Amino acid sequence: MFSDTRKGYFEKGYAKVEGFFSESEISQLISDVRQIEQLSQTLDKDDDIFQFEKKNGKATKLLRRIENPHLHFDTINSFARSKKVIDLLTPLLGENIRLHNSKINIKPPTGAPVQWHQDWSFYPHTNDSFLTLGVFLDEANELNGALACLPGTHTGKIYDHRNVETGKFCHAISRSNWDENLDPESAELLVGPKGTVTLHHVRTLHGSGPNHSTICRRFLLIGYAAADAWPLLGPGNFRDYESLMISGASTVFPRMEQIPVTVPFPLSEYGDRIFESQRALTQTYY
Ligand SMILES: O=C(O)CCC(=O)C(=O)O
């Protein structure tokens, strides 16, 4: 890894590497994703894998998100476990790495924004050696809703992610819970051509605007944690949890760190569906 990428990640809480994937590597990934996208077009509503943009509360044909593709499609599973990815992550997470989750956010033209949030509020662990790798499947720019990150927030406080009106967890920070550190004007927009990768720490404040352009902004996002970061909400099925190790060895001796946490309760009726859950927010930024 380039040492300035590592330095930037630890100092700012995020980093970007343009051209990380070659033209042929990214073309292969895009073609794999296209095949997956096509499977969605026989559906007329959301299922456990595919989520669509909504109009007047009803699903349109515009695909919004593919949930945990690594669990359903071999091509994405292999990509998420590839040597090139592991070599990128090792200087940031150490040698023992577990895959946590994945998604492809499509953000089609007119597609919805993602309000400001910290992933840490969704899934607190015993330590925060934990990040999300992002891969641009399309160019991301000022118009189509590129990811924005707030520098330095990965070592700061954890904001309340409950909807101030309902009191329920909503995957976003209500405006009245903002403080001077949550200043979108000081955010960095992570723009770049397809093949660019981003790395953002699990506590980094981030969000992205709506797509005002005529092209999709497809973004593959994969969460990874150090193997000794134990999920405070429990591992679910332990065998499945262990099967997500992508490098090194697992452990039953979690590393505890004295860091702020919050838990994603009380749950809203939208469960872990970030777009639906954020839509209930009345105090939005984007
Ligand atoms: O798609 C994006 O721009 C950001 C997505 C994100 O932060 C999330 O899904 O948690």
PDB file of C-alpha atoms and ligand atoms in Angstrom:
ATOM      1  CA  MET A   1       0.000   0.000   0.000  1.00  0.00           C
ATOM      2  CA  PHE A   2       1.128   3.538  -0.667  1.00  0.00           C
ATOM      3  CA  SER A   3       2.300   4.964   2.632  1.00  0.00           C
ATOM      4  CA  ASP A   4       0.384   8.229   2.087  1.00  0.00           C
ATOM      5  CA  THR A   5      -2.857   6.227   1.744  1.00  0.00           C
ATOM      6  CA  ARG A   6      -2.218   4.581   5.090  1.00  0.00           C
ATOM      7  CA  LYS A   7      -1.220   7.885   6.693  1.00  0.00           C
ATOM      8  CA  GLY A   8      -4.278   9.655   5.256  1.00  0.00           C
ATOM      9  CA  TYR A   9      -6.592   6.885   6.448  1.00  0.00           C
ATOM     10  CA  PHE A  10      -5.352   7.049  10.040  1.00  0.00           C
ATOM     11  CA  GLU A  11      -5.145  10.855  10.145  1.00  0.00           C
ATOM     12  CA  LYS A  12      -8.374  11.796   8.371  1.00  0.00           C
ATOM     13  CA  GLY A  13     -10.435   8.620   8.792  1.00  0.00           C
ATOM     14  CA  TYR A  14     -10.667   7.925   5.070  1.00  0.00           C
ATOM     15  CA  ALA A  15      -8.551   7.637   1.950  1.00  0.00           C
ATOM     16  CA  LYS A  16      -8.964   7.324  -1.788  1.00  0.00           C
ATOM     17  CA  VAL A  17      -6.811   5.545  -4.393  1.00  0.00           C
ATOM     18  CA  GLU A  18      -7.559   6.393  -8.005  1.00  0.00           C
ATOM     19  CA  GLY A  19      -6.712   3.696 -10.560  1.00  0.00           C
ATOM     20  CA  PHE A  20      -6.442   1.010  -7.882  1.00  0.00           C
ATOM     21  CA  PHE A  21      -8.215  -1.412 -10.196  1.00  0.00           C
ATOM     22  CA  SER A  22      -7.019  -1.625 -13.769  1.00  0.00           C
ATOM     23  CA  GLU A  23      -9.321  -1.107 -16.736  1.00  0.00           C
ATOM     24  CA  SER A  24      -9.647  -4.872 -17.269  1.00  0.00           C
ATOM     25  CA  GLU A  25     -10.198  -5.679 -13.571  1.00  0.00           C
ATOM     26  CA  ILE A  26     -12.949  -3.102 -13.216  1.00  0.00           C
ATOM     27  CA  SER A  27     -14.574  -4.074 -16.533  1.00  0.00           C
ATOM     28  CA  GLN A  28     -14.839  -7.666 -15.315  1.00  0.00           C
ATOM     29  CA  LEU A  29     -16.391  -6.552 -12.025  1.00  0.00           C
ATOM     30  CA  ILE A  30     -18.855  -4.252 -13.797  1.00  0.00           C
ATOM     31  CA  SER A  31     -19.912  -7.023 -16.139  1.00  0.00           C
ATOM     32  CA  ASP A  32     -20.478  -9.356 -13.130  1.00  0.00           C
ATOM     33  CA  VAL A  33     -22.578  -6.663 -11.454  1.00  0.00           C
ATOM     34  CA  ARG A  34     -24.621  -6.091 -14.635  1.00  0.00           C
ATOM     35  CA  GLN A  35     -25.603  -9.743 -14.653  1.00  0.00           C
ATOM     36  CA  ILE A  36     -26.734  -9.472 -11.039  1.00  0.00           C
ATOM     37  CA  GLU A  37     -28.678  -6.269 -11.768  1.00  0.00           C
ATOM     38  CA  GLN A  38     -30.556  -8.017 -14.566  1.00  0.00           C
ATOM     39  CA  LEU A  39     -31.917 -10.587 -12.115  1.00  0.00           C
ATOM     40  CA  SER A  40     -33.796  -7.784 -10.365  1.00  0.00           C
ATOM     41  CA  GLN A  41     -35.852  -6.797 -13.377  1.00  0.00           C
ATOM     42  CA  THR A  42     -38.389  -9.607 -12.972  1.00  0.00           C
ATOM     43  CA  LEU A  43     -39.331  -8.296  -9.515  1.00  0.00           C
ATOM     44  CA  ASP A  44     -42.022  -5.715  -8.841  1.00  0.00           C
ATOM     45  CA  LYS A  45     -41.101  -5.051  -5.222  1.00  0.00           C
ATOM     46  CA  ASP A  46     -38.152  -5.277  -2.827  1.00  0.00           C
ATOM     47  CA  ASP A  47     -36.962  -8.677  -1.663  1.00  0.00           C
ATOM     48  CA  ASP A  48     -34.118  -9.642   0.683  1.00  0.00           C
ATOM     49  CA  ILE A  49     -31.476  -8.886  -1.957  1.00  0.00           C
ATOM     50  CA  PHE A  50     -32.833  -6.184  -4.267  1.00  0.00           C
ATOM     51  CA  GLN A  51     -34.230  -2.793  -3.228  1.00  0.00           C
ATOM     52  CA  PHE A  52     -35.777  -0.265  -5.605  1.00  0.00           C
ATOM     53  CA  GLU A  53     -36.184   3.512  -5.601  1.00  0.00           C
ATOM     54  CA  LYS A  54     -39.666   4.447  -4.390  1.00  0.00           C
ATOM     55  CA  LYS A  55     -42.227   6.821  -5.836  1.00  0.00           C
ATOM     56  CA  ASN A  56     -45.224   7.694  -3.660  1.00  0.00           C
ATOM     57  CA  GLY A  57     -44.197   4.806  -1.436  1.00  0.00           C
ATOM     58  CA  LYS A  58     -44.243   2.267  -4.315  1.00  0.00           C
ATOM     59  CA  ALA A  59     -41.270   0.466  -5.841  1.00  0.00           C
ATOM     60  CA  THR A  60     -40.190   1.730  -9.250  1.00  0.00           C
ATOM     61  CA  LYS A  61     -38.093  -0.341 -11.669  1.00  0.00           C
ATOM     62  CA  LEU A  62     -35.022   1.692 -10.730  1.00  0.00           C
ATOM     63  CA  LEU A  63     -32.724  -0.543  -8.729  1.00  0.00           C
ATOM     64  CA  ARG A  64     -31.386   1.232  -5.651  1.00  0.00           C
ATOM     65  CA  ARG A  65     -29.399  -1.349  -3.725  1.00  0.00           C
ATOM     66  CA  ILE A  66     -28.167  -4.923  -3.802  1.00  0.00           C
ATOM     67  CA  GLU A  67     -27.888  -6.161  -0.230  1.00  0.00           C
ATOM     68  CA  ASN A  68     -24.974  -8.360   0.873  1.00  0.00           C
ATOM     69  CA  PRO A  69     -24.090  -9.558  -2.646  1.00  0.00           C
ATOM     70  CA  HIS A  70     -21.119 -11.520  -1.262  1.00  0.00           C
ATOM     71  CA  LEU A  71     -23.593 -13.924   0.373  1.00  0.00           C
ATOM     72  CA  HIS A  72     -25.516 -14.578  -2.842  1.00  0.00           C
ATOM     73  CA  PHE A  73     -23.128 -14.234  -5.786  1.00  0.00           C
ATOM     74  CA  ASP A  74     -19.811 -16.086  -6.129  1.00  0.00           C
ATOM     75  CA  THR A  75     -18.283 -13.366  -8.269  1.00  0.00           C
ATOM     76  CA  ILE A  76     -18.678 -10.749  -5.521  1.00  0.00           C
ATOM     77  CA  ASN A  77     -17.678 -13.193  -2.786  1.00  0.00           C
ATOM     78  CA  SER A  78     -14.425 -13.981  -4.631  1.00  0.00           C
ATOM     79  CA  PHE A  79     -13.766 -10.325  -5.294  1.00  0.00           C
ATOM     80  CA  ALA A  80     -14.278  -9.455  -1.614  1.00  0.00           C
ATOM     81  CA  ARG A  81     -11.754 -12.141  -0.611  1.00  0.00           C
ATOM     82  CA  SER A  82      -9.204 -11.500  -3.357  1.00  0.00           C
ATOM     83  CA  LYS A  83      -5.493 -11.132  -2.619  1.00  0.00           C
ATOM     84  CA  LYS A  84      -5.414  -7.628  -4.045  1.00  0.00           C
ATOM     85  CA  VAL A  85      -8.104  -6.538  -1.576  1.00  0.00           C
ATOM     86  CA  ILE A  86      -6.476  -8.340   1.370  1.00  0.00           C
ATOM     87  CA  ASP A  87      -3.117  -6.695   0.583  1.00  0.00           C
ATOM     88  CA  LEU A  88      -4.816  -3.294   0.613  1.00  0.00           C
ATOM     89  CA  LEU A  89      -6.536  -3.941   3.954  1.00  0.00           C
ATOM     90  CA  THR A  90      -3.701  -5.588   5.897  1.00  0.00           C
ATOM     91  CA  PRO A  91      -1.748  -2.378   6.714  1.00  0.00           C
ATOM     92  CA  LEU A  92      -5.007  -0.881   8.045  1.00  0.00           C
ATOM     93  CA  LEU A  93      -6.593  -3.801   9.912  1.00  0.00           C
ATOM     94  CA  GLY A  94      -3.733  -6.215  10.565  1.00  0.00           C
ATOM     95  CA  GLU A  95      -3.376  -9.744   9.230  1.00  0.00           C
ATOM     96  CA  ASN A  96      -6.509 -11.260  10.752  1.00  0.00           C
ATOM     97  CA  ILE A  97      -9.506  -9.937   8.843  1.00  0.00           C
ATOM     98  CA  ARG A  98     -13.202 -10.758   8.766  1.00  0.00           C
ATOM     99  CA  LEU A  99     -15.649  -9.697   6.083  1.00  0.00           C
ATOM    100  CA  HIS A 100     -18.616  -8.020   7.757  1.00  0.00           C
ATOM    101  CA  ASN A 101     -21.163  -6.993   5.102  1.00  0.00           C
ATOM    102  CA  SER A 102     -21.505  -5.718   1.556  1.00  0.00           C
ATOM    103  CA  LYS A 103     -23.852  -3.763  -0.672  1.00  0.00           C
ATOM    104  CA  ILE A 104     -23.976  -2.174  -4.072  1.00  0.00           C
ATOM    105  CA  ASN A 105     -25.588   1.236  -3.969  1.00  0.00           C
ATOM    106  CA  ILE A 106     -26.719   1.970  -7.508  1.00  0.00           C
ATOM    107  CA  LYS A 107     -27.954   5.560  -7.103  1.00  0.00           C
ATOM    108  CA  PRO A 108     -29.701   5.824 -10.500  1.00  0.00           C
ATOM    109  CA  PRO A 109     -30.565   9.238 -12.001  1.00  0.00           C
ATOM    110  CA  THR A 110     -32.863  10.999  -9.444  1.00  0.00           C
ATOM    111  CA  GLY A 111     -31.728   8.351  -6.914  1.00  0.00           C
ATOM    112  CA  ALA A 112     -32.030   9.160  -3.214  1.00  0.00           C
ATOM    113  CA  PRO A 113     -29.265  10.636  -1.055  1.00  0.00           C
ATOM    114  CA  VAL A 114     -27.689   9.000   1.976  1.00  0.00           C
ATOM    115  CA  GLN A 115     -27.986  11.274   5.020  1.00  0.00           C
ATOM    116  CA  TRP A 116     -25.068  11.899   7.391  1.00  0.00           C
ATOM    117  CA  HIS A 117     -24.268   8.955   9.625  1.00  0.00           C
ATOM    118  CA  GLN A 118     -21.580   6.815  11.254  1.00  0.00           C
ATOM    119  CA  ASP A 119     -21.615   3.100  10.407  1.00  0.00           C
ATOM    120  CA  TRP A 120     -20.431   2.415  13.963  1.00  0.00           C
ATOM    121  CA  SER A 121     -23.910   3.300  15.228  1.00  0.00           C
ATOM    122  CA  PHE A 122     -25.331   0.370  13.207  1.00  0.00           C
ATOM    123  CA  TYR A 123     -22.940  -2.321  14.439  1.00  0.00           C
ATOM    124  CA  PRO A 124     -20.769  -1.484  17.485  1.00  0.00           C
ATOM    125  CA  HIS A 125     -17.894  -3.872  18.252  1.00  0.00           C
ATOM    126  CA  THR A 126     -15.351  -4.267  21.063  1.00  0.00           C
ATOM    127  CA  ASN A 127     -12.785  -2.324  19.022  1.00  0.00           C
ATOM    128  CA  ASP A 128     -12.981  -0.089  15.985  1.00  0.00           C
ATOM    129  CA  SER A 129     -10.359  -1.681  13.706  1.00  0.00           C
ATOM    130  CA  PHE A 130     -13.098  -1.689  11.151  1.00  0.00           C
ATOM    131  CA  LEU A 131     -13.607   0.020   7.793  1.00  0.00           C
ATOM    132  CA  THR A 132     -15.572   0.054   4.588  1.00  0.00           C
ATOM    133  CA  LEU A 133     -13.887  -0.405   1.243  1.00  0.00           C
ATOM    134  CA  GLY A 134     -15.695   1.355  -1.611  1.00  0.00           C
ATOM    135  CA  VAL A 135     -15.190   0.559  -5.300  1.00  0.00           C
ATOM    136  CA  PHE A 136     -16.419   2.977  -7.973  1.00  0.00           C
ATOM    137  CA  LEU A 137     -18.205   1.012 -10.687  1.00  0.00           C
ATOM    138  CA  ASP A 138     -19.021   4.311 -12.413  1.00  0.00           C
ATOM    139  CA  GLU A 139     -17.354   7.667 -12.237  1.00  0.00           C
ATOM    140  CA  ALA A 140     -18.402   9.476  -9.046  1.00  0.00           C
ATOM    141  CA  ASN A 141     -18.604  13.260  -9.284  1.00  0.00           C
ATOM    142  CA  GLU A 142     -20.185  16.462  -7.922  1.00  0.00           C
ATOM    143  CA  LEU A 143     -23.442  15.810  -9.782  1.00  0.00           C
ATOM    144  CA  ASN A 144     -24.181  12.152  -9.284  1.00  0.00           C
ATOM    145  CA  GLY A 145     -23.878  11.960  -5.502  1.00  0.00           C
ATOM    146  CA  ALA A 146     -20.273  11.063  -4.681  1.00  0.00           C
ATOM    147  CA  LEU A 147     -19.453  10.038  -1.111  1.00  0.00           C
ATOM    148  CA  ALA A 148     -18.529  12.898   1.245  1.00  0.00           C
ATOM    149  CA  CYS A 149     -16.479  12.322   4.423  1.00  0.00           C
ATOM    150  CA  LEU A 150     -15.738  14.640   7.326  1.00  0.00           C
ATOM    151  CA  PRO A 151     -12.025  14.557   8.221  1.00  0.00           C
ATOM    152  CA  GLY A 152     -11.004  13.637  11.764  1.00  0.00           C
ATOM    153  CA  THR A 153     -14.438  12.506  12.892  1.00  0.00           C
ATOM    154  CA  HIS A 154     -13.268   8.881  13.272  1.00  0.00           C
ATOM    155  CA  THR A 155     -11.705   9.746  16.624  1.00  0.00           C
ATOM    156  CA  GLY A 156     -14.563  11.933  17.818  1.00  0.00           C
ATOM    157  CA  LYS A 157     -17.890  11.313  19.427  1.00  0.00           C
ATOM    158  CA  ILE A 158     -20.645   8.967  18.328  1.00  0.00           C
ATOM    159  CA  TYR A 159     -23.793  10.866  17.478  1.00  0.00           C
ATOM    160  CA  ASP A 160     -27.328   9.913  18.436  1.00  0.00           C
ATOM    161  CA  HIS A 161     -28.861   8.183  15.403  1.00  0.00           C
ATOM    162  CA  ARG A 162     -32.433   8.143  16.670  1.00  0.00           C
ATOM    163  CA  ASN A 163     -35.145  10.084  14.910  1.00  0.00           C
ATOM    164  CA  VAL A 164     -35.911  13.005  17.236  1.00  0.00           C
ATOM    165  CA  GLU A 165     -39.618  12.768  16.419  1.00  0.00           C
ATOM    166  CA  THR A 166     -40.168   9.027  16.880  1.00  0.00           C
ATOM    167  CA  GLY A 167     -37.287   8.157  19.222  1.00  0.00           C
ATOM    168  CA  LYS A 168     -36.527   5.178  16.973  1.00  0.00           C
ATOM    169  CA  PHE A 169     -33.159   4.329  15.432  1.00  0.00           C
ATOM    170  CA  CYS A 170     -33.071   5.756  11.897  1.00  0.00           C
ATOM    171  CA  HIS A 171     -29.525   5.284  10.458  1.00  0.00           C
ATOM    172  CA  ALA A 172     -28.998   9.067  10.327  1.00  0.00           C
ATOM    173  CA  ILE A 173     -28.308  12.046  12.554  1.00  0.00           C
ATOM    174  CA  SER A 174     -31.228  14.460  12.994  1.00  0.00           C
ATOM    175  CA  ARG A 175     -30.254  18.103  12.384  1.00  0.00           C
ATOM    176  CA  SER A 176     -30.987  19.038  15.985  1.00  0.00           C
ATOM    177  CA  ASN A 177     -28.375  16.491  17.122  1.00  0.00           C
ATOM    178  CA  TRP A 178     -25.629  18.056  14.998  1.00  0.00           C
ATOM    179  CA  ASP A 179     -22.844  20.099  16.564  1.00  0.00           C
ATOM    180  CA  GLU A 180     -20.053  22.291  15.185  1.00  0.00           C
ATOM    181  CA  ASN A 181     -18.045  19.213  14.130  1.00  0.00           C
ATOM    182  CA  LEU A 182     -20.794  18.079  11.814  1.00  0.00           C
ATOM    183  CA  ASP A 183     -20.238  20.746   9.202  1.00  0.00           C
ATOM    184  CA  PRO A 184     -20.896  19.406   5.683  1.00  0.00           C
ATOM    185  CA  GLU A 185     -19.099  22.486   4.288  1.00  0.00           C
ATOM    186  CA  SER A 186     -15.832  21.053   5.578  1.00  0.00           C
ATOM    187  CA  ALA A 187     -16.434  17.589   4.094  1.00  0.00           C
ATOM    188  CA  GLU A 188     -14.281  16.162   1.332  1.00  0.00           C
ATOM    189  CA  LEU A 189     -16.096  14.853  -1.730  1.00  0.00           C
ATOM    190  CA  LEU A 190     -14.472  11.614  -2.892  1.00  0.00           C
ATOM    191  CA  VAL A 191     -14.743  11.946  -6.661  1.00  0.00           C
ATOM    192  CA  GLY A 192     -12.938   9.859  -9.256  1.00  0.00           C
ATOM    193  CA  PRO A 193     -13.162   7.599 -12.285  1.00  0.00           C
ATOM    194  CA  LYS A 194     -14.401   4.006 -12.171  1.00  0.00           C
ATOM    195  CA  GLY A 195     -11.787   1.718 -10.656  1.00  0.00           C
ATOM    196  CA  THR A 196     -11.121   4.189  -7.811  1.00  0.00           C
ATOM    197  CA  VAL A 197     -11.286   2.771  -4.289  1.00  0.00           C
ATOM    198  CA  THR A 198     -12.159   4.522  -1.039  1.00  0.00           C
ATOM    199  CA  LEU A 199     -11.552   3.383   2.526  1.00  0.00           C
ATOM    200  CA  HIS A 200     -13.546   4.924   5.337  1.00  0.00           C
ATOM    201  CA  HIS A 201     -13.230   4.165   9.027  1.00  0.00           C
ATOM    202  CA  VAL A 202     -16.340   2.809  10.741  1.00  0.00           C
ATOM    203  CA  ARG A 203     -16.651   5.950  12.932  1.00  0.00           C
ATOM    204  CA  THR A 204     -16.112   8.503  10.141  1.00  0.00           C
ATOM    205  CA  LEU A 205     -19.093  10.778   9.507  1.00  0.00           C
ATOM    206  CA  HIS A 206     -20.205  10.452   5.896  1.00  0.00           C
ATOM    207  CA  GLY A 207     -23.120  10.936   3.530  1.00  0.00           C
ATOM    208  CA  SER A 208     -23.859  11.513  -0.151  1.00  0.00           C
ATOM    209  CA  GLY A 209     -26.237  13.709  -2.114  1.00  0.00           C
ATOM    210  CA  PRO A 210     -28.959  12.721  -4.591  1.00  0.00           C
ATOM    211  CA  ASN A 211     -28.075  11.878  -8.173  1.00  0.00           C
ATOM    212  CA  HIS A 212     -28.741  15.016 -10.242  1.00  0.00           C
ATOM    213  CA  SER A 213     -27.132  13.556 -13.354  1.00  0.00           C
ATOM    214  CA  THR A 214     -28.340  11.241 -16.101  1.00  0.00           C
ATOM    215  CA  ILE A 215     -25.971   8.380 -15.255  1.00  0.00           C
ATOM    216  CA  CYS A 216     -25.965   5.837 -12.422  1.00  0.00           C
ATOM    217  CA  ARG A 217     -23.423   6.107  -9.664  1.00  0.00           C
ATOM    218  CA  ARG A 218     -22.821   2.455  -8.812  1.00  0.00           C
ATOM    219  CA  PHE A 219     -20.721   1.958  -5.698  1.00  0.00           C
ATOM    220  CA  LEU A 220     -19.720  -1.418  -4.251  1.00  0.00           C
ATOM    221  CA  LEU A 221     -19.186  -1.143  -0.494  1.00  0.00           C
ATOM    222  CA  ILE A 222     -17.671  -3.923   1.610  1.00  0.00           C
ATOM    223  CA  GLY A 223     -17.194  -3.765   5.387  1.00  0.00           C
ATOM    224  CA  TYR A 224     -14.198  -5.483   7.014  1.00  0.00           C
ATOM    225  CA  ALA A 225     -13.122  -5.811  10.640  1.00  0.00           C
ATOM    226  CA  ALA A 226     -10.095  -7.043  12.533  1.00  0.00           C
ATOM    227  CA  ALA A 227     -10.878 -10.608  13.597  1.00  0.00           C
ATOM    228  CA  ASP A 228     -10.658  -9.646  17.266  1.00  0.00           C
ATOM    229  CA  ALA A 229     -13.431  -7.034  16.992  1.00  0.00           C
ATOM    230  CA  TRP A 230     -16.406  -8.830  18.532  1.00  0.00           C
ATOM    231  CA  PRO A 231     -19.917  -7.619  17.570  1.00  0.00           C
ATOM    232  CA  LEU A 232     -21.645  -6.222  20.660  1.00  0.00           C
ATOM    233  CA  LEU A 233     -25.007  -7.267  19.219  1.00  0.00           C
ATOM    234  CA  GLY A 234     -23.750 -10.843  18.921  1.00  0.00           C
ATOM    235  CA  PRO A 235     -22.314 -12.787  15.997  1.00  0.00           C
ATOM    236  CA  GLY A 236     -25.579 -14.407  14.809  1.00  0.00           C
ATOM    237  CA  ASN A 237     -24.906 -17.933  13.614  1.00  0.00           C
ATOM    238  CA  PHE A 238     -21.337 -18.636  14.794  1.00  0.00           C
ATOM    239  CA  ARG A 239     -20.481 -20.950  11.908  1.00  0.00           C
ATOM    240  CA  ASP A 240     -21.558 -18.312   9.360  1.00  0.00           C
ATOM    241  CA  TYR A 241     -19.610 -15.693  11.300  1.00  0.00           C
ATOM    242  CA  GLU A 242     -16.461 -17.821  11.158  1.00  0.00           C
ATOM    243  CA  SER A 243     -16.931 -18.467   7.442  1.00  0.00           C
ATOM    244  CA  LEU A 244     -16.443 -14.738   6.855  1.00  0.00           C
ATOM    245  CA  MET A 245     -12.751 -14.826   7.820  1.00  0.00           C
ATOM    246  CA  ILE A 246     -10.818 -13.768   4.710  1.00  0.00           C
ATOM    247  CA  SER A 247      -7.287 -13.771   6.072  1.00  0.00           C
ATOM    248  CA  GLY A 248      -5.322 -14.977   9.103  1.00  0.00           C
ATOM    249  CA  ALA A 249      -6.916 -16.545  12.161  1.00  0.00           C
ATOM    250  CA  SER A 250     -10.080 -15.985  14.143  1.00  0.00           C
ATOM    251  CA  THR A 251     -10.121 -15.743  17.925  1.00  0.00           C
ATOM    252  CA  VAL A 252     -12.513 -16.121  20.843  1.00  0.00           C
ATOM    253  CA  PHE A 253     -10.538 -13.529  22.834  1.00  0.00           C
ATOM    254  CA  PRO A 254     -11.913 -10.169  21.656  1.00  0.00           C
ATOM    255  CA  ARG A 255      -9.760  -7.077  21.994  1.00  0.00           C
ATOM    256  CA  MET A 256     -11.534  -4.484  24.131  1.00  0.00           C
ATOM    257  CA  GLU A 257     -10.936  -0.788  23.561  1.00  0.00           C
ATOM    258  CA  GLN A 258     -12.206   2.105  25.596  1.00  0.00           C
ATOM    259  CA  ILE A 259     -14.185   3.828  22.874  1.00  0.00           C
ATOM    260  CA  PRO A 260     -17.666   5.363  22.641  1.00  0.00           C
ATOM    261  CA  VAL A 261     -20.486   3.148  21.421  1.00  0.00           C
ATOM    262  CA  THR A 262     -24.210   3.332  20.919  1.00  0.00           C
ATOM    263  CA  VAL A 263     -26.679   0.583  20.076  1.00  0.00           C
ATOM    264  CA  PRO A 264     -29.197   0.742  17.201  1.00  0.00           C
ATOM    265  CA  PHE A 265     -32.344   0.597  19.332  1.00  0.00           C
ATOM    266  CA  PRO A 266     -35.253   0.955  19.572  1.00  0.00           C
ATOM    267  CA  LEU A 267     -35.614  -0.551  16.114  1.00  0.00           C
ATOM    268  CA  SER A 268     -37.921   1.125  13.650  1.00  0.00           C
ATOM    269  CA  GLU A 269     -40.358  -0.789  11.469  1.00  0.00           C
ATOM    270  CA  TYR A 270     -37.806  -0.464   8.642  1.00  0.00           C
ATOM    271  CA  GLY A 271     -35.284  -2.714  10.424  1.00  0.00           C
ATOM    272  CA  ASP A 272     -31.826  -2.420   8.860  1.00  0.00           C
ATOM    273  CA  ARG A 273     -32.990  -0.872   5.570  1.00  0.00           C
ATOM    274  CA  ILE A 274     -31.029   2.343   5.574  1.00  0.00           C
ATOM    275  CA  PHE A 275     -32.858   4.132   2.737  1.00  0.00           C
ATOM    276  CA  GLU A 276     -36.336   3.416   4.105  1.00  0.00           C
ATOM    277  CA  SER A 277     -35.256   4.138   7.644  1.00  0.00           C
ATOM    278  CA  GLN A 278     -33.652   7.487   6.677  1.00  0.00           C
ATOM    279  CA  ARG A 279     -36.719   8.488   4.675  1.00  0.00           C
ATOM    280  CA  ALA A 280     -38.641   8.723   7.947  1.00  0.00           C
ATOM    281  CA  LEU A 281     -36.276  11.513   9.026  1.00  0.00           C
ATOM    282  CA  THR A 282     -37.865  14.951   8.875  1.00  0.00           C
ATOM    283  CA  GLN A 283     -34.727  16.943   9.636  1.00  0.00           C
ATOM    284  CA  THR A 284     -32.657  16.040   6.591  1.00  0.00           C
ATOM    285  CA  TYR A 285     -29.593  17.690   5.103  1.00  0.00           C
ATOM    286  CA  TYR A 286     -29.694  16.437   1.510  1.00  0.00           C
TER     287      TYR A 286
HETATM  288  O1  LIG B   1     -23.760   5.068  -1.301  1.00  0.00           O
HETATM  289  C1  LIG B   1     -23.247   5.972  -0.637  1.00  0.00           C
HETATM  290  O2  LIG B   1     -22.921   7.044  -1.121  1.00  0.00           O
HETATM  291  C2  LIG B   1     -22.959   5.802   0.841  1.00  0.00           C
HETATM  292  C3  LIG B   1     -23.550   4.574   1.396  1.00  0.00           C
HETATM  293  C4  LIG B   1     -23.460   4.419   2.854  1.00  0.00           C
HETATM  294  O3  LIG B   1     -22.843   5.163   3.555  1.00  0.00           O
HETATM  295  C5  LIG B   1     -24.154   3.280   3.440  1.00  0.00           C
HETATM  296  O4  LIG B   1     -24.888   2.566   2.725  1.00  0.00           O
HETATM  297  O5  LIG B   1     -23.963   3.066   4.674  1.00  0.00           O
END
